Structure formats: structure tokens, C-alpha cells
mmCIF file of C-alpha atoms in Angstrom:
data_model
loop_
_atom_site.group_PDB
_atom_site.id
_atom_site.type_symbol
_atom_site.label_atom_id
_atom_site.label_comp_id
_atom_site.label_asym_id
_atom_site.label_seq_id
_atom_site.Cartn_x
_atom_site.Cartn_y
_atom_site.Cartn_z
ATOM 1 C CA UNK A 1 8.024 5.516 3.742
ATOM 2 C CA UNK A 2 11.322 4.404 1.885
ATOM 3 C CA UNK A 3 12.312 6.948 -0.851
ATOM 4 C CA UNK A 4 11.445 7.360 -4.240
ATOM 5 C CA UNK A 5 13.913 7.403 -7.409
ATOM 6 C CA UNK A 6 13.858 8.940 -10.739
ATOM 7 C CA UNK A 7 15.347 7.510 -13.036
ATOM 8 C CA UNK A 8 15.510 8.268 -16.478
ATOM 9 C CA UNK A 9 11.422 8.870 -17.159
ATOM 10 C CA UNK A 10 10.623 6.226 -14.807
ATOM 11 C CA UNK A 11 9.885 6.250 -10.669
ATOM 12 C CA UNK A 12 10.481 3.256 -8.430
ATOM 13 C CA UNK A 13 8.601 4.148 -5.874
ATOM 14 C CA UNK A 14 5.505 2.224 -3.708
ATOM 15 C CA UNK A 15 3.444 4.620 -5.490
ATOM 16 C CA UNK A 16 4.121 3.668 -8.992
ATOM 17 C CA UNK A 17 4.020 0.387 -11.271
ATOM 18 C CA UNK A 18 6.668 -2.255 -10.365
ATOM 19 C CA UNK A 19 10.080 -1.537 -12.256
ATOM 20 C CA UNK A 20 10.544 -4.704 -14.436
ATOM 21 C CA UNK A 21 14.176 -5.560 -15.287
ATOM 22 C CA UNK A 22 15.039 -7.722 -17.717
ATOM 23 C CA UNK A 23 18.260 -9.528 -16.875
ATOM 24 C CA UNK A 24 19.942 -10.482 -20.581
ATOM 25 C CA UNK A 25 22.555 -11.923 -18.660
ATOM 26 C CA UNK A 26 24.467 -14.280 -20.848
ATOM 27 C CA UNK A 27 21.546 -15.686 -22.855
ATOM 28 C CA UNK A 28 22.743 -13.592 -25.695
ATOM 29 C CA UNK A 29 25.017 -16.847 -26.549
ATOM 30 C CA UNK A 30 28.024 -15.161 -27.721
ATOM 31 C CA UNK A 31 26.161 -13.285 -30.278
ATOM 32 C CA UNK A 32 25.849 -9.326 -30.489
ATOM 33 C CA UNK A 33 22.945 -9.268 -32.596
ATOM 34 C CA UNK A 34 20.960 -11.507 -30.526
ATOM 35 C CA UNK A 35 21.598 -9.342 -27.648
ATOM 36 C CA UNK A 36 20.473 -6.262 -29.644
ATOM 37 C CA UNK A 37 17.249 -8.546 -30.625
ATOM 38 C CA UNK A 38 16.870 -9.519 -27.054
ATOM 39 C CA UNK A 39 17.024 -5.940 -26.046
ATOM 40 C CA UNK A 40 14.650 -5.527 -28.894
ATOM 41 C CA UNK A 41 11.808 -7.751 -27.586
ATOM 42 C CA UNK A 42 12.351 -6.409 -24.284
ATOM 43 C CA UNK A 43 11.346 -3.057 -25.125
ATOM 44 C CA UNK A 44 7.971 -4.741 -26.834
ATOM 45 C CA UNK A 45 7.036 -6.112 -23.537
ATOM 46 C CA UNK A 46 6.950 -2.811 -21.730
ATOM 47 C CA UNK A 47 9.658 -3.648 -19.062
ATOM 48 C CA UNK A 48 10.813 -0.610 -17.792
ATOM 49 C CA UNK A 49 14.926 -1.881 -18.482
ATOM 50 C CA UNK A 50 17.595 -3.778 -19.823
ATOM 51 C CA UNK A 51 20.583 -5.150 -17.350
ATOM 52 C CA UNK A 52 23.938 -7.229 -18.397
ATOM 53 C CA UNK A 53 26.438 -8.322 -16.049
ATOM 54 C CA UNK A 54 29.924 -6.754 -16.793
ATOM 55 C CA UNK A 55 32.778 -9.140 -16.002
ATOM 56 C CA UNK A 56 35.364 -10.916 -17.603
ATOM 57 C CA UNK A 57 36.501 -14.483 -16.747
ATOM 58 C CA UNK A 58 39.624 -12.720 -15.514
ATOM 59 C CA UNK A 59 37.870 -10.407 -13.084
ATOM 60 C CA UNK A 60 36.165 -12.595 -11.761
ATOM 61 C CA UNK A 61 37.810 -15.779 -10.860
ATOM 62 C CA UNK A 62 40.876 -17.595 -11.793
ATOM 63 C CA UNK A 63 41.382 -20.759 -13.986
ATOM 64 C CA UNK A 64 41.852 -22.866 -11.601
ATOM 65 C CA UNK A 65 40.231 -27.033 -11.584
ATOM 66 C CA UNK A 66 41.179 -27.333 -7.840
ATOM 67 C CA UNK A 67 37.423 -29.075 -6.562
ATOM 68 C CA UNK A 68 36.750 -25.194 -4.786
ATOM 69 C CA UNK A 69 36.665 -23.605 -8.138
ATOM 70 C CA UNK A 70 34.219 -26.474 -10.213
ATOM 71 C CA UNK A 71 30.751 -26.252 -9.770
ATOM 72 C CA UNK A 72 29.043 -29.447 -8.368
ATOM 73 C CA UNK A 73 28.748 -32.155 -10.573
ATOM 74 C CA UNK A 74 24.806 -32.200 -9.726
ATOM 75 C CA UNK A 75 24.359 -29.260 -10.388
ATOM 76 C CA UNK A 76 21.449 -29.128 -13.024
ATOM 77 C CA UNK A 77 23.108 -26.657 -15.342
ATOM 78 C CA UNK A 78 26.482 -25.852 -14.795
ATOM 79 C CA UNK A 79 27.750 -29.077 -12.858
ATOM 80 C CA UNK A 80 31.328 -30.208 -13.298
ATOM 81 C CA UNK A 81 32.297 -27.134 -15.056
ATOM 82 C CA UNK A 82 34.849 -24.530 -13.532
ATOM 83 C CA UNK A 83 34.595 -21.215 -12.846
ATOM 84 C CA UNK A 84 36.852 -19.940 -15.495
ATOM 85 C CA UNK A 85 35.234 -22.266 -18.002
ATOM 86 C CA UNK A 86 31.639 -21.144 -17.115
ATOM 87 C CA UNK A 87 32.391 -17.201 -16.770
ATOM 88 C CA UNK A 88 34.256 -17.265 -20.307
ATOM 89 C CA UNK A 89 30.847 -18.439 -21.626
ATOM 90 C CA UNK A 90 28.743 -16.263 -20.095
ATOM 91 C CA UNK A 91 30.558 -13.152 -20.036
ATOM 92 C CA UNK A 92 28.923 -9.876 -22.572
ATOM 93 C CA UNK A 93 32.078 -8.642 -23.985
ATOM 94 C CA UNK A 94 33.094 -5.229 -22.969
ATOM 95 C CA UNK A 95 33.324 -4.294 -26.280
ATOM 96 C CA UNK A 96 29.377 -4.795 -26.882
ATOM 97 C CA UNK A 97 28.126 -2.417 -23.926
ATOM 98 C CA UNK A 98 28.506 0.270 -25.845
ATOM 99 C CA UNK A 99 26.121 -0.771 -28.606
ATOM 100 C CA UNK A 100 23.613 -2.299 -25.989
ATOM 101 C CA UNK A 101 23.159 0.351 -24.341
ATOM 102 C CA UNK A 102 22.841 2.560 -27.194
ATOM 103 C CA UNK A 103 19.945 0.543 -28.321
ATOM 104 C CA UNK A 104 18.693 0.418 -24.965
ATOM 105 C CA UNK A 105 18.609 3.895 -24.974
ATOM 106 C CA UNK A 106 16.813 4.444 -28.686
ATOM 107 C CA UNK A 107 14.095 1.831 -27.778
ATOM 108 C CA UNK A 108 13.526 3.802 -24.363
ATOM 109 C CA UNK A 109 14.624 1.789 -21.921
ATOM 110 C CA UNK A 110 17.469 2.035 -19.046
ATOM 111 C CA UNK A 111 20.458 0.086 -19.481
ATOM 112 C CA UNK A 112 22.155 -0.390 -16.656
ATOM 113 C CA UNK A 113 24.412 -3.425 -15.115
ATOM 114 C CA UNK A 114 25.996 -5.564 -12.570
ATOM 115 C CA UNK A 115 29.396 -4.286 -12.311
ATOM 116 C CA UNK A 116 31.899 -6.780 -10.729
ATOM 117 C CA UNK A 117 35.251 -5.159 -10.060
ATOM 118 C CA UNK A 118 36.292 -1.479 -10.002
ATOM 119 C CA UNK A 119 37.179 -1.665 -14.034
ATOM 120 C CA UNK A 120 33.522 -2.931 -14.727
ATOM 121 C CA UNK A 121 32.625 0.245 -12.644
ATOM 122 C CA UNK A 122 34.792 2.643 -14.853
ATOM 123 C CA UNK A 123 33.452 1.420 -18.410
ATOM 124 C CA UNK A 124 29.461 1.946 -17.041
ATOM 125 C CA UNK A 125 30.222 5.126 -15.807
ATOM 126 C CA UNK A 126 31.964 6.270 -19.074
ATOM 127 C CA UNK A 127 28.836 4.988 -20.524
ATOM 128 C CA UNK A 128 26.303 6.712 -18.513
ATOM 129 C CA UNK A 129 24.889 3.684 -16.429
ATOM 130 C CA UNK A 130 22.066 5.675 -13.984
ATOM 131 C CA UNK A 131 21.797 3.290 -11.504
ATOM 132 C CA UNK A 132 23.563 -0.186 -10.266
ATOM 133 C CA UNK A 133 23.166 -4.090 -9.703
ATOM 134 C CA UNK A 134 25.344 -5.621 -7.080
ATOM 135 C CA UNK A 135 24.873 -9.146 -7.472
ATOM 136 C CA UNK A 136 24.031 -11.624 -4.384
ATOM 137 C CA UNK A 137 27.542 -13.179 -4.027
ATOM 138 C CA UNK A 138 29.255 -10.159 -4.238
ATOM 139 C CA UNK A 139 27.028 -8.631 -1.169
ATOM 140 C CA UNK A 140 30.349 -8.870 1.343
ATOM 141 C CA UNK A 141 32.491 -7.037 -1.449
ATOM 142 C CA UNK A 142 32.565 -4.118 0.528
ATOM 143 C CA UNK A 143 35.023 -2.359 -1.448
ATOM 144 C CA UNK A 144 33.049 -3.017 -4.676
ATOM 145 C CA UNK A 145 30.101 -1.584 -2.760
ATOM 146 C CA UNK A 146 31.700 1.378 -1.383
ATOM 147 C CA UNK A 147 33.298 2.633 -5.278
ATOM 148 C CA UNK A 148 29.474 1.853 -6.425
ATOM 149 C CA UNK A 149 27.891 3.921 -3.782
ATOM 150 C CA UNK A 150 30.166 6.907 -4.398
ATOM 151 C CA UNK A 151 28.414 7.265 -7.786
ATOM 152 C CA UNK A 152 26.379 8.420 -6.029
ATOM 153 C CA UNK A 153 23.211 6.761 -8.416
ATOM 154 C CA UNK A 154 20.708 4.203 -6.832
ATOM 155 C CA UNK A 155 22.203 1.026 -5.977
ATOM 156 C CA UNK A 156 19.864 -2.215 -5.980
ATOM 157 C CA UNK A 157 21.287 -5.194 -4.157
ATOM 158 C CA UNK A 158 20.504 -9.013 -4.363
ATOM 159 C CA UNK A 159 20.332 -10.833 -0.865
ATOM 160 C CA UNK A 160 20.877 -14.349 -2.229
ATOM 161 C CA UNK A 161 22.562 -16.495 0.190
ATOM 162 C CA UNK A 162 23.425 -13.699 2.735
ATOM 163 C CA UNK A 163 22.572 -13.520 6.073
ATOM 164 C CA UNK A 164 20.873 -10.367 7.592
ATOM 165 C CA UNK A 165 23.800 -9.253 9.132
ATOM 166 C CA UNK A 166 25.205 -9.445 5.363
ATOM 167 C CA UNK A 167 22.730 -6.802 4.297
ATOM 168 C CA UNK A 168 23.001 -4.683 7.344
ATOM 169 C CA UNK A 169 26.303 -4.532 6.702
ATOM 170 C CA UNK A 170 25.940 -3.831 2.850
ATOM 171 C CA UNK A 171 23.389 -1.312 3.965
ATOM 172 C CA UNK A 172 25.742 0.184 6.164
ATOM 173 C CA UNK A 173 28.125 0.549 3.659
ATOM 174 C CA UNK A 174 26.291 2.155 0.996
ATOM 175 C CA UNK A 175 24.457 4.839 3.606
ATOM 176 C CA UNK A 176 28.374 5.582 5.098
ATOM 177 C CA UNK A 177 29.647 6.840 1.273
ATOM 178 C CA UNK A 178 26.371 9.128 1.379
ATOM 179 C CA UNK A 179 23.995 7.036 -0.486
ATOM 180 C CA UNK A 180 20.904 6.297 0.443
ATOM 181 C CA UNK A 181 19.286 5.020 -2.863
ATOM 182 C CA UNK A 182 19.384 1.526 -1.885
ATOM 183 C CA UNK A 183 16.709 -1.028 -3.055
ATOM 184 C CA UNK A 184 17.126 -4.671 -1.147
ATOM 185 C CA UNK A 185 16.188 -7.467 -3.590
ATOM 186 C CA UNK A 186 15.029 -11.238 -1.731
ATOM 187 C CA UNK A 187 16.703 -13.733 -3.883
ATOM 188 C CA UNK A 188 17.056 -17.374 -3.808
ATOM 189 C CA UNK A 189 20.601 -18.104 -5.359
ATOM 190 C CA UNK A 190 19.773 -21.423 -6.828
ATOM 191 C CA UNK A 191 19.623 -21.481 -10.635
ATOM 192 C CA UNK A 192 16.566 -22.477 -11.322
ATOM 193 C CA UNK A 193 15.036 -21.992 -8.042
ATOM 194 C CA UNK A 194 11.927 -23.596 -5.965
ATOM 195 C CA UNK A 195 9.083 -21.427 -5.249
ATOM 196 C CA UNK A 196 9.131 -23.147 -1.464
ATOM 197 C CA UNK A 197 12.683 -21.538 -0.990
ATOM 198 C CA UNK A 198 11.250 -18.213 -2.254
ATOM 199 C CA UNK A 199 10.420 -17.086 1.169
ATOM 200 C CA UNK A 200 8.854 -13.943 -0.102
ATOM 201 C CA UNK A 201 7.576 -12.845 3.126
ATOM 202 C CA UNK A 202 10.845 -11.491 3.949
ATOM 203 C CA UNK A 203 9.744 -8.420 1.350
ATOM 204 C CA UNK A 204 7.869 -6.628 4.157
ATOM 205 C CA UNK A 205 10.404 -7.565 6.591
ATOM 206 C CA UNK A 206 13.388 -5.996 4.703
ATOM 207 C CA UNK A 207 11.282 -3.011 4.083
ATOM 208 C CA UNK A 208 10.574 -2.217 7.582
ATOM 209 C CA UNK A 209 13.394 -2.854 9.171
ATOM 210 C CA UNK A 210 16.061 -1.026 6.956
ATOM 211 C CA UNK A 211 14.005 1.571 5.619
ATOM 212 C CA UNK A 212 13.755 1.123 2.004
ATOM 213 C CA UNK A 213 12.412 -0.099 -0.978
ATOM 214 C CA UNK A 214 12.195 -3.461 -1.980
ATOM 215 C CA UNK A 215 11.717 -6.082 -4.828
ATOM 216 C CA UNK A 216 12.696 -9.743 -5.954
ATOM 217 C CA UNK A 217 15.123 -10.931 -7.979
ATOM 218 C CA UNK A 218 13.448 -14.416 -8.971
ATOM 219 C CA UNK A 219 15.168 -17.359 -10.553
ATOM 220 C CA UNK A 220 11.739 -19.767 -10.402
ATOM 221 C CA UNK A 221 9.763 -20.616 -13.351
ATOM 222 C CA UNK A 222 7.278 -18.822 -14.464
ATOM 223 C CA UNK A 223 5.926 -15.323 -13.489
ATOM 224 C CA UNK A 224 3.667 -16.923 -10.221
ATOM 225 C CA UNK A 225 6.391 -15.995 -7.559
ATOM 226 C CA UNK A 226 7.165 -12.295 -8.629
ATOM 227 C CA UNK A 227 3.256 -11.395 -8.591
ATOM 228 C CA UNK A 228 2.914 -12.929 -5.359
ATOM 229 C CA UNK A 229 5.853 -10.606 -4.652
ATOM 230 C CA UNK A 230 4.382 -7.325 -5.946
ATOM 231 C CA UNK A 231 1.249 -7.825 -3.424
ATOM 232 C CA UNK A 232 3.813 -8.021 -0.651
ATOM 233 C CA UNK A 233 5.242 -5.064 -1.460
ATOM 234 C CA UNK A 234 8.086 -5.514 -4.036
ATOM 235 C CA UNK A 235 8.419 -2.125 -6.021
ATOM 236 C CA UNK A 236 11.130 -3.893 -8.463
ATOM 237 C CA UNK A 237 11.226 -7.528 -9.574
ATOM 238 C CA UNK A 238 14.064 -8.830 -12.039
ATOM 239 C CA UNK A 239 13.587 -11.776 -14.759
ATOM 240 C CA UNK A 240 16.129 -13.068 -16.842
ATOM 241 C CA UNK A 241 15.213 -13.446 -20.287
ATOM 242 C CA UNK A 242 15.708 -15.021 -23.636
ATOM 243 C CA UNK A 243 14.584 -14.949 -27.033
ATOM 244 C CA UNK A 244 13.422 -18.628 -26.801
ATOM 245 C CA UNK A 245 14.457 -21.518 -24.391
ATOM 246 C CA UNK A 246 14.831 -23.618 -27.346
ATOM 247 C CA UNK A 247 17.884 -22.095 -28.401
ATOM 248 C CA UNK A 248 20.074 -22.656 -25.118
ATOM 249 C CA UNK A 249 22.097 -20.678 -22.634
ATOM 250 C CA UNK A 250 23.728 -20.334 -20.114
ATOM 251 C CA UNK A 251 20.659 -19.067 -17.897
ATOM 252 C CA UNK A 252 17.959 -20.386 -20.354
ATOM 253 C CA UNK A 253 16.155 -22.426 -18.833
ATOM 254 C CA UNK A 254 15.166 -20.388 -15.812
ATOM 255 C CA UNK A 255 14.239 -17.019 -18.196
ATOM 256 C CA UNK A 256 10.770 -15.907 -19.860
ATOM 257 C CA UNK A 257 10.178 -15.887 -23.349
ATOM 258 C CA UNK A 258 8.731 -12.769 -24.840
ATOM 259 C CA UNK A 259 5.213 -13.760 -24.498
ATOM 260 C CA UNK A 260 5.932 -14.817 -20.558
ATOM 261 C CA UNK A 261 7.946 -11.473 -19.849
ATOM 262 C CA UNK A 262 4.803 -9.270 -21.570
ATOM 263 C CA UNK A 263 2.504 -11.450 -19.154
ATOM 264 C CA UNK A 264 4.990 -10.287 -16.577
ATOM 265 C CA UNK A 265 4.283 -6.606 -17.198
ATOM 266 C CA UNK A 266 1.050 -6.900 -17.544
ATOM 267 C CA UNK A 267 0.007 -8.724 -14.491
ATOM 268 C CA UNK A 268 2.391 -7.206 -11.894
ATOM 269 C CA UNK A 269 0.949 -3.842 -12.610
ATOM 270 C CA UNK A 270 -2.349 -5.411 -12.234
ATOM 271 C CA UNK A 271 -1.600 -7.095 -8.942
ATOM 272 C CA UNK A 272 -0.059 -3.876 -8.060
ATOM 273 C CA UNK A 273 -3.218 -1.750 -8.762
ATOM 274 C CA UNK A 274 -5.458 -3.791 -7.036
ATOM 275 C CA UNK A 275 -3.399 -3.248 -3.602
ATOM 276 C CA UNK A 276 -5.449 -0.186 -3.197
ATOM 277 C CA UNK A 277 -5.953 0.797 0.361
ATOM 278 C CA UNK A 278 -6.386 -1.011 3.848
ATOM 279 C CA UNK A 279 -9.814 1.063 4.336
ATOM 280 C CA UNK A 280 -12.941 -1.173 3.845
ATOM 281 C CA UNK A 281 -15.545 1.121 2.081
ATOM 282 C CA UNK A 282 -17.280 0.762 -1.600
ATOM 283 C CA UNK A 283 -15.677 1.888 -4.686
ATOM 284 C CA UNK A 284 -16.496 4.006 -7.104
ATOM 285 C CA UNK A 285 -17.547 0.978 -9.429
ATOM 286 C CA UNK A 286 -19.509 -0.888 -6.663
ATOM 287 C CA UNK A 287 -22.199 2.400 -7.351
ATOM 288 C CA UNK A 288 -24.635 -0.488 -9.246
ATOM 289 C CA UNK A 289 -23.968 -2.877 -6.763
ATOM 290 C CA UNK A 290 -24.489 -0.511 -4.365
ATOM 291 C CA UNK A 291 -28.548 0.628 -6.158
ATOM 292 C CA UNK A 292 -29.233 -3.578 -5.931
ATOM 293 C CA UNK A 293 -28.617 -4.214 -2.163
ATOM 294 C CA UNK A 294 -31.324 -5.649 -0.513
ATOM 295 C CA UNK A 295 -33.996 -3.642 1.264
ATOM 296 C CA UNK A 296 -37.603 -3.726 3.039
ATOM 297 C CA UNK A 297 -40.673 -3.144 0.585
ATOM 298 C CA UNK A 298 -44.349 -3.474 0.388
ATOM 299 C CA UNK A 299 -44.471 -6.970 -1.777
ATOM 300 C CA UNK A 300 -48.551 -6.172 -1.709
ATOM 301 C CA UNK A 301 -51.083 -3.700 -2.053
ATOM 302 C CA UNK A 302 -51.918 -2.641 1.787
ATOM 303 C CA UNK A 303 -53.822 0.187 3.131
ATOM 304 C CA UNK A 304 -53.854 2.343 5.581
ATOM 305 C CA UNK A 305 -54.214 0.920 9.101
ATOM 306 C CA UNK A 306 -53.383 -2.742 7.884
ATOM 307 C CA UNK A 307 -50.820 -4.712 10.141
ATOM 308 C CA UNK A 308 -47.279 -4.913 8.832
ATOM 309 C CA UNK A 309 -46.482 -8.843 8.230
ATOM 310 C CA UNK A 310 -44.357 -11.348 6.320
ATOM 311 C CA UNK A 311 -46.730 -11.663 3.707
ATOM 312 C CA UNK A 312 -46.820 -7.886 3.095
ATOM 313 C CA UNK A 313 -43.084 -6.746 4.167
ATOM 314 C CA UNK A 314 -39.885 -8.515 2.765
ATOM 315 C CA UNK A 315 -36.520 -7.832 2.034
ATOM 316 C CA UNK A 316 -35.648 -8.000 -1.675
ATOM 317 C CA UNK A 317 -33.452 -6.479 -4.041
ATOM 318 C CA UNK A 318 -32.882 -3.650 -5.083
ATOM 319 C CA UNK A 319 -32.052 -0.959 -2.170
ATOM 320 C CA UNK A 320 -34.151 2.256 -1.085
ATOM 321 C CA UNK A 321 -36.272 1.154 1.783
ATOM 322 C CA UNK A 322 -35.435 0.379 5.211
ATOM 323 C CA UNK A 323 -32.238 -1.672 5.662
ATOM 324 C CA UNK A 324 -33.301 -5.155 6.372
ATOM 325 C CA UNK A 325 -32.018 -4.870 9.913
ATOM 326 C CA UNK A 326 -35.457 -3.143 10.832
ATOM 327 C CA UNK A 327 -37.571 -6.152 9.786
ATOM 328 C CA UNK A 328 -38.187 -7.139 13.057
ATOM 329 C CA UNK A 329 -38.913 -3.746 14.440
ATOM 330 C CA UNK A 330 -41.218 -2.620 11.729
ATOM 331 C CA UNK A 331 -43.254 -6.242 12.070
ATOM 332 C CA UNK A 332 -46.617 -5.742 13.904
ATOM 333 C CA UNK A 333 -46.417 -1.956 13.058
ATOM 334 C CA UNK A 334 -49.689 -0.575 11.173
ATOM 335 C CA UNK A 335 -49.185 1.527 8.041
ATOM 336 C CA UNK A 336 -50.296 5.003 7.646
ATOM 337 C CA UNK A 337 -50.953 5.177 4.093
ATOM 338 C CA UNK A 338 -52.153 3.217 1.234
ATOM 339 C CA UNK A 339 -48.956 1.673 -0.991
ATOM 340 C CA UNK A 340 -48.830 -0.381 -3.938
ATOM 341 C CA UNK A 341 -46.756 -3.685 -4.017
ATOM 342 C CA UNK A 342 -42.920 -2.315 -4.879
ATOM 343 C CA UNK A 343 -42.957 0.667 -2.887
ATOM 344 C CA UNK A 344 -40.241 1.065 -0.662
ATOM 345 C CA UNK A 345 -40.918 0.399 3.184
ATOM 346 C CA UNK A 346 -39.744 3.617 4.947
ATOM 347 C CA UNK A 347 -40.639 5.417 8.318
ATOM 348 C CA UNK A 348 -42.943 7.978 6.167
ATOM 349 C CA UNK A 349 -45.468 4.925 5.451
ATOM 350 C CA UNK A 350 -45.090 2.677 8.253
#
């Protein structure tokens, strides 16, 4: 079984609740008190923590309008901008981290984020970050991976638009610096994506053949595709999130409101509680159910030495006679005592 992680007071682990995150991302709209509201409401959903994404338009990319560096014009949120243009926007000052996280932290819930160069990597570890995001299109960044896994703190890593040999690799990498806290997420990197591209069967597939834990980082709408993933398996899911859709962003329109990130919560636990076990047997709370099966009994008074028949012998609710299997064997069988209509057909009367 993949290992298990502590972190902070919670455990991402098969055998515990799915670790929510709630991916602020740049929904915050330029705004440090609505990111210290957002972080807020998360914390009154009971998500287990809070990520940013810690980049500047300078780390990231160059400005640059050469057609390689502006998104497509159909794109359905960002087309025709440019890289520069749409990282500027999106980017959670470095300046802020400091107070997110401190809220993070007073609210109870890990703060932690998606580091994209070695500097992003040096201001969360001066902050305390206890574990890390690499991000899907920074999966081949193997030098970016290699400074994160020498943290030595859990690494989870999105597989959007990589190949296998991508993660192997990434895997690889991680394991090679001594790390093997890794937790594969299956993404779709398509912004908002189509539950038919989810392909959320990979989950188990990832998980066996790697040896670890995994999860979903979903981009669909709604909460539909990240329950589906929990009964496959995933042990972390990530939503992005904002205070309202209403109010814009540059990820709004694929993120939960508060009410739809609570339901989140909520329901993934419950989808994760009812995996149980692969043994068929009755539960505990099947004991009622169990006291009403169906079972032979004397539906008439008979007496001794009378033939048993239909009219005498049937199988009703509730259970404690025969099991209704013996019907045909007990049929033409004489009783041996008396016994009133409800008594229970069993071998000491029949």
C-alpha cells in the first residue's frame, strides 16, 4: 500500500477522509482582503487546506506577442491574451504570502503552494510551506522538481497533458533526491474541462503501477467528477475556488462557491466511507433486516401426524424457521407435534 503522510494534524492516507484543497489561485482579483475572505470561507467548508500559486509574470514567461506566447484566440477564457499579460493578472503577490498563510494557519488549515522557479521555492520555505504543488506544465521541469524534492516534504504532482513516461520520469526524479512522498494527481489541463476527457480510471492505474497515492486535480464543473474520483481511489482531490462566480476571475468560472465546496467536503467523505470492504457479508445495521428475512412457518393450526402442505407451510417474513430452501424437502413430511399458526417450521416439529 502507498504511504501515508502527516501533515500538520491531518493524514493523506487510503485510510483517512480525502484531503480537500482549495486552489485560491488567482480568483482573489488583485485584492488581499478577498484572498484573506476566500481563505476565510474555506476554512467554513471543512477543506483540509488552502494553496496559491507563487510566480511572478517575470518567472514565469517573458513579454513577448510572438503567436507562441498568446493564448488561442478560442480559447473560452483567456484567448488572444499573452502570457505576460495573463500571468501579471493572475499572479498573488509575494508580498501577500506571508499574511495568507498566517491566516491559513489561525483558521487551521495548511497553506501550502505551487512554487514555479527556485525563488518561489526559497520564500515558501522561509515561510514554513509543509508540503508542495508542482503544477501539470511544469511536470518536465526537472530541476524545479529536484530543488522541491530535496525539501524533503511531500510533493503532489499534476499529470495534465503529460505522457506516462512524463510522470515516470517526474517520479524518478523525486525518489532519486530521497523523496518518496509523492502523490500523482490525474488532471485534464483544459480550463474549464469536460467530464468525458476526465478519464478518471487512470486513478487506479497510477496507483498501482508507481506505488503511491493518488487524487484529482479537477477543472470540470461541479463536484460530480471528483466524487466519482474518491470511489476510484483518489485520497486528495483539488478545487479551485471563489467567493462567488459573479464577481469574475481569472479561474472563475471553473471554481465552487462556498456552498458547492462545503457539498464537496461533505460528499467525498461520504463516498469515501461507503467504500468499505470488498467482503460481501451483512453489516452491523442490516441486524433488523437481518430478524425480517423470510422463513418457513406453520400459517395454520396443525397437529400432530398431519401432512406438511402449501396450505399449512409457507415462507413469509420475518426469519427463525427453516430457510426457505427446505420447502421442498419438508413438503409431504408429517409433523410431530401440535403448533399454532405463526410458529416457526423447524426440524424439532416437523
Amino acid at each position: 500500500m502507498p504511504l501515508s503522510y502527516e501533515i500538520a494534524n491531518h493524514r493523506i492516507s487510503p485510510d483517512a477522509p480525502p484531503f480537500i484543497i482549495a486552489e485560491m489561485s488567482g480568483n482573489h482579483n488583485g485584492d488581499l482582503k478577498r484572498a484573506l475572505d476566500i481563505v476565510d470561507m474555506v476554512a467554513e467548508s471543512g477543506a483540509q487546506a488552502v494553496k496559491l500559486q507563487t510566480y511572478t509574470a517575470d518567472t514565469i514567461t517573458i513579454d513577448s506577442n510572438k503567436p507562441q506566447f498568446t493564448i488561442s484566440g478560442d480559447h473560452p477564457l483567456w484567448g488572444g491574451k499573452n502570457l505576460y499579460q495573463l500571468y501579471t493578472e493572475a499572479h498573488t503577490p509575494w508580498e501577500w504570502h506571508e499574511a495568507i498563510f498566517e491566516r491559513a494557519r489561525s483558521r487551521g488549515l495548511i497553506a501550502f503552494s505551487s512554487p514555479f522557479d527556485h525563488t518561489a521555492v526559497d520564500l515558501l520555505e522561509s515561510l514554513g510551506a509543509p508540503l508542495y504543488k508542482i503544477a501539470s506544465l511544469e511536470i518536465g521541469d526537472l530541476a524545479l522538481l529536484r530543488r522541491v524534492a530535496q525539501t524533503g516534504k511531500p510533493v503532489i504532482l499534476s499529470d495534465g497533458a503529460a505522457t506516462l513516461t512524463d510522470i515516470d520520469t517526474a517520479v524518478k526524479t523525486i525518489r532519486a533526491e530521497g523523496n518518496d512522498q509523492i502523490v500523482v494527481l490525474a488532471c485534464t489541463s483544459s480550463y474549464p474541462a469536460a467530464p468525458s476527457e476526465s478519464n478518471l480510471r487512470t486513478i487506479p492505474v497510477l496507483r498501482d503501477a508507481f506505488g503511491i497515492q493518488v487524487g484529482l486535480s479537477d477543472h470540470t464543473m461541479g463536484i460530480g467528477a471528483a466524487i466519482a474520483a474518491v470511489a476510484l481511489g483518489a485520497t486528495v482531490v483539488e478545487k479551485h475556488v471563489t467567493l462567488s462566480r459573479a464577481d469574475g476571475g481569472v479561474d472563475s468560472d471553473f471554481s465552487l462557491e462556498p456552498n458547492e465546496l462545503q457539498a464537496l467536503v461533505s460528499e467525498s467523505r461520504t463516498a469515501w466511507e461507503a467504500l468499505g470492504s470488498p467482503v460481501i457479508q451483512h453489516t452491523t445495521g442490516e441486524s433488523e433486516s437481518l430478524r425480517l428475512r423470510r422463513s418457513l412457518y406453520v400459517v395454520k393450526p396443525v397437529r400432530a401426524g398431519e401432512t406438511v402442505t402449501s396450505e399449512n407451510v409457507r415462507s413469509i417474513r420475518p426469519a427463525g424457521g427453516l430457510e426457505p430452501s427446505y420447502l421442498d424437502t419438508v413438503m409431504g413430511r408429517t409433523f410431530r407435534a401440535d403448533a399454532d399458526a405463526g410458529t416457526p417450521l423447524t426440524w424439532d416439529i416437523v
